[in-house]
CSV table of C-alpha atoms in Angstrom, one decimal:
chain,number,residue,atom,x,y,z
G,1374,MET,CA,104.6,87.3,37.2
G,1375,THR,CA,102.1,90.0,36.2
G,1376,THR,CA,98.4,89.2,36.4
G,1377,PHE,CA,95.4,91.4,35.9
G,1378,ASP,CA,92.1,90.8,37.6
G,1379,LEU,CA,89.2,91.4,35.2
G,1380,ARG,CA,86.6,91.6,38.1
G,1381,LYS,CA,87.9,95.1,39.0
G,1382,LEU,CA,86.7,96.4,35.6
G,1383,ARG,CA,83.0,95.4,36.3
G,1384,LEU,CA,82.2,95.2,32.6
G,1385,ARG,CA,78.7,94.3,31.3
G,1386,SER,CA,77.9,93.0,27.9
G,1387,GLY,CA,78.9,95.6,25.3
G,1388,ASP,CA,81.3,97.4,27.5
G,1389,GLN,CA,85.0,98.0,26.8
G,1390,ALA,CA,87.8,99.1,29.0
G,1391,ARG,CA,91.4,100.1,28.3
G,1392,GLU,CA,94.1,99.8,31.0
G,1393,ARG,CA,97.8,100.8,30.9
G,1394,VAL,CA,99.7,98.0,32.6
G,1395,GLU,CA,103.4,97.2,33.4
G,1396,ILE,CA,104.3,93.6,32.6
G,1397,GLU,CA,107.3,92.0,34.2
G,1398,LEU,CA,109.2,89.9,31.6
G,1399,GLU,CA,111.8,87.2,32.3
G,1400,PRO,CA,114.8,86.7,30.1
G,1401,LEU,CA,114.3,84.4,27.2
G,1402,VAL,CA,116.9,81.7,26.8
G,1403,LEU,CA,117.7,80.6,23.2
G,1404,GLY,CA,120.5,78.2,22.3
G,1405,GLY,CA,121.9,78.5,25.8
G,1406,GLN,CA,122.1,82.3,25.6
G,1407,ALA,CA,119.9,84.7,27.6
G,1408,TYR,CA,118.2,87.6,25.8
G,1409,GLN,CA,117.0,90.4,28.2
G,1410,PRO,CA,113.8,92.2,27.4
G,1411,GLN,CA,114.0,95.9,27.5
G,1412,PRO,CA,112.4,97.7,29.1
G,1413,ASN,CA,111.8,95.1,31.8
G,1414,ALA,CA,108.5,96.1,33.2
G,1415,ALA,CA,107.3,96.8,29.7
G,1416,LEU,CA,104.4,99.3,29.4
G,1417,ALA,CA,101.5,97.8,27.6
G,1418,GLU,CA,97.9,98.6,26.8
G,1419,LEU,CA,95.3,96.0,27.7
G,1420,THR,CA,91.8,96.3,26.1
G,1421,VAL,CA,89.0,94.1,27.4
G,1422,THR,CA,85.7,93.9,25.5
G,1423,ARG,CA,82.8,92.1,27.1
G,1424,ALA,CA,80.3,90.6,24.7
G,1425,SER,CA,77.3,88.4,25.4
G,1426,SER,CA,79.1,85.4,24.0
G,1427,GLY,CA,82.4,86.0,25.8
G,1428,THR,CA,85.4,88.2,26.4
G,1429,VAL,CA,87.9,89.6,23.9
G,1430,LEU,CA,91.3,90.4,25.3
G,1431,GLU,CA,93.8,92.6,23.4
G,1432,LEU,CA,97.3,93.4,24.4
G,1433,ALA,CA,99.7,95.9,22.7
G,1434,LEU,CA,103.3,96.3,23.7
G,1435,ASP,CA,106.7,97.3,22.3
G,1436,VAL,CA,109.7,95.5,23.6
G,1437,SER,CA,113.3,94.8,22.6
G,1438,LEU,CA,115.4,91.8,23.2
G,1439,GLU,CA,119.1,92.3,23.9
G,1440,GLY,CA,121.7,89.6,23.8
G,1441,PRO,CA,124.5,88.0,21.6
G,1442,CYS,CA,124.3,87.8,17.8
G,1443,PHE,CA,123.8,84.3,16.6
G,1444,ARG,CA,126.7,84.7,14.1
G,1445,CYS,CA,129.4,86.9,15.7
G,1446,LEU,CA,128.4,87.0,19.4
G,1447,GLN,CA,128.5,90.8,19.5
G,1448,ASP,CA,125.6,92.6,21.1
G,1449,ALA,CA,122.4,92.4,19.2
G,1450,GLU,CA,119.0,94.1,19.7
G,1451,LEU,CA,115.7,92.9,18.2
G,1452,ALA,CA,112.8,95.3,18.4
G,1453,LEU,CA,109.3,93.8,18.5
G,1454,GLN,CA,105.9,95.4,18.2
G,1455,LEU,CA,103.3,93.0,19.5
G,1456,ARG,CA,99.5,93.3,18.9
G,1457,LEU,CA,97.8,90.3,20.5
G,1458,ARG,CA,94.3,89.1,20.7
G,1459,GLU,CA,92.7,86.2,22.7
G,1460,TYR,CA,89.0,85.1,23.1
G,1461,GLN,CA,87.3,83.4,26.0
G,1462,ALA,CA,83.8,82.2,25.5
G,1463,ALA,CA,81.3,82.7,28.3
G,1464,LYS,CA,80.5,79.0,28.1
G,1465,PRO,CA,83.4,77.4,26.2
G,1466,GLU,CA,82.5,74.1,24.4
G,1467,GLY,CA,86.0,73.4,23.3
G,1468,GLU,CA,89.7,74.4,23.5
G,1469,GLU,CA,89.3,76.9,20.6
G,1470,GLU,CA,86.8,78.9,22.6
G,1471,ARG,CA,89.2,79.2,25.6
G,1472,THR,CA,92.4,81.1,26.3
G,1473,GLU,CA,95.1,79.5,28.4
G,1474,TYR,CA,96.0,82.9,29.9
G,1475,LEU,CA,92.7,83.5,31.7
G,1476,GLU,CA,91.8,81.6,34.8
G,1477,ASP,CA,89.3,82.7,37.5
G,1478,ASP,CA,89.0,86.1,35.8
G,1479,ARG,CA,92.7,86.7,36.1
G,1480,VAL,CA,94.8,87.2,33.0
G,1481,ASP,CA,98.4,86.1,33.2
G,1482,LEU,CA,100.0,88.9,31.2
G,1483,SER,CA,103.6,87.8,31.7
G,1484,ALA,CA,103.0,84.3,30.2
G,1485,TRP,CA,100.9,85.8,27.4
G,1486,ALA,CA,103.7,88.3,26.5
G,1487,ARG,CA,106.5,85.7,26.9
G,1488,ASP,CA,104.7,83.3,24.5
G,1489,ALA,CA,104.0,86.0,22.0
G,1490,ILE,CA,107.7,87.2,22.1
G,1491,ALA,CA,108.9,83.6,21.5
G,1492,LEU,CA,106.5,83.2,18.5
G,1493,ALA,CA,107.6,86.5,17.0
G,1494,LEU,CA,111.3,85.7,16.9
G,1495,PRO,CA,113.1,85.2,13.7
G,1496,ASP,CA,115.2,82.1,13.1
G,1497,GLN,CA,118.4,84.0,14.1
G,1498,ILE,CA,118.9,87.1,16.1
G,1499,LEU,CA,121.6,89.1,14.3
G,1500,CYS,CA,123.5,92.3,15.2
G,1501,ARG,CA,122.8,93.4,11.6
G,1502,PRO,CA,121.3,91.7,8.5
G,1503,ASP,CA,124.6,91.3,6.7
G,1504,CYS,CA,126.6,89.9,9.7
G,1505,ALA,CA,129.5,87.9,8.4
G,1506,GLY,CA,130.0,86.0,11.6
G,1507,LEU,CA,133.2,84.4,13.0
G,1508,CYS,CA,136.0,82.8,10.9
G,1509,PRO,CA,135.6,79.0,11.1
G,1510,VAL,CA,139.4,78.6,11.1
G,1511,CYS,CA,140.7,81.2,13.5
G,1512,GLY,CA,137.6,82.5,15.2
G,1513,LYS,CA,138.1,86.2,14.4
G,1514,ASP,CA,135.2,88.5,13.8
G,1515,LEU,CA,134.8,88.7,10.0
G,1516,ASN,CA,132.8,92.0,10.4
G,1517,ALA,CA,135.8,93.8,11.9
G,1518,GLU,CA,138.5,91.9,10.1
G,1519,PRO,CA,137.5,90.3,6.8
G,1520,HIS,CA,140.1,87.7,5.7
G,1521,GLU,CA,140.6,84.4,4.0
G,1522,HIS,CA,143.1,81.6,4.9
G,1523,VAL,CA,145.5,80.2,2.5
G,1524,GLU,CA,144.8,76.5,1.8
G,1525,GLU,CA,147.3,74.4,3.6
G,1526,ARG,CA,149.6,72.1,1.7
G,1527,LEU,CA,148.3,68.6,1.6
G,1528,ASP,CA,150.3,65.6,2.6
G,1529,PRO,CA,151.6,64.0,-0.6
G,1530,ARG,CA,150.1,60.7,0.5
G,1531,TRP,CA,146.7,62.2,-0.1
G,1532,ALA,CA,147.5,63.6,-3.6
G,1533,LYS,CA,145.6,60.9,-5.5
G,1534,LEU,CA,142.4,61.6,-3.5
G,1535,SER,CA,142.8,65.3,-4.2
G,1536,GLU,CA,142.9,64.6,-7.9
G,1537,LEU,CA,139.7,62.6,-7.7
G,1538,ARG,CA,138.0,65.5,-5.9
G,1539,GLN,CA,139.0,68.0,-8.7
G,1540,GLU,CA,137.4,65.9,-11.4
């Protein structure tokens, strides 16, 4: 877990500081599959702006997730550019004026980055946008070997039902 102590910046109202930080990221598990963030120990830029009403935290990082494609199970890579912003009021009156990533002037950068990555994910992580996936009959990769299966002969006892389906 990577945290950053804001007290070491010694910012007064109106001051801003930029820091380069390395954030340790844990693998993200989706549908039982692990997706590894690359690079692990992602280099990020943290910007802290102190205002009279509170603190604005900004985090910028580029990271890729590597793991299996949702359709064909081949290696897939998803590149993400994250530009994040959080606000913590000096005297918060409600949950909307508080960030869950800041406690006792320590920012939990790992949790913030993990949550942002999870929110930025598409519905499916694919090896390429036109991935054909696996054949539902034989399980072969349709990207490498496109094919179709000949419809099997039906049992003659089901012939009447097949006729109803064709109507």
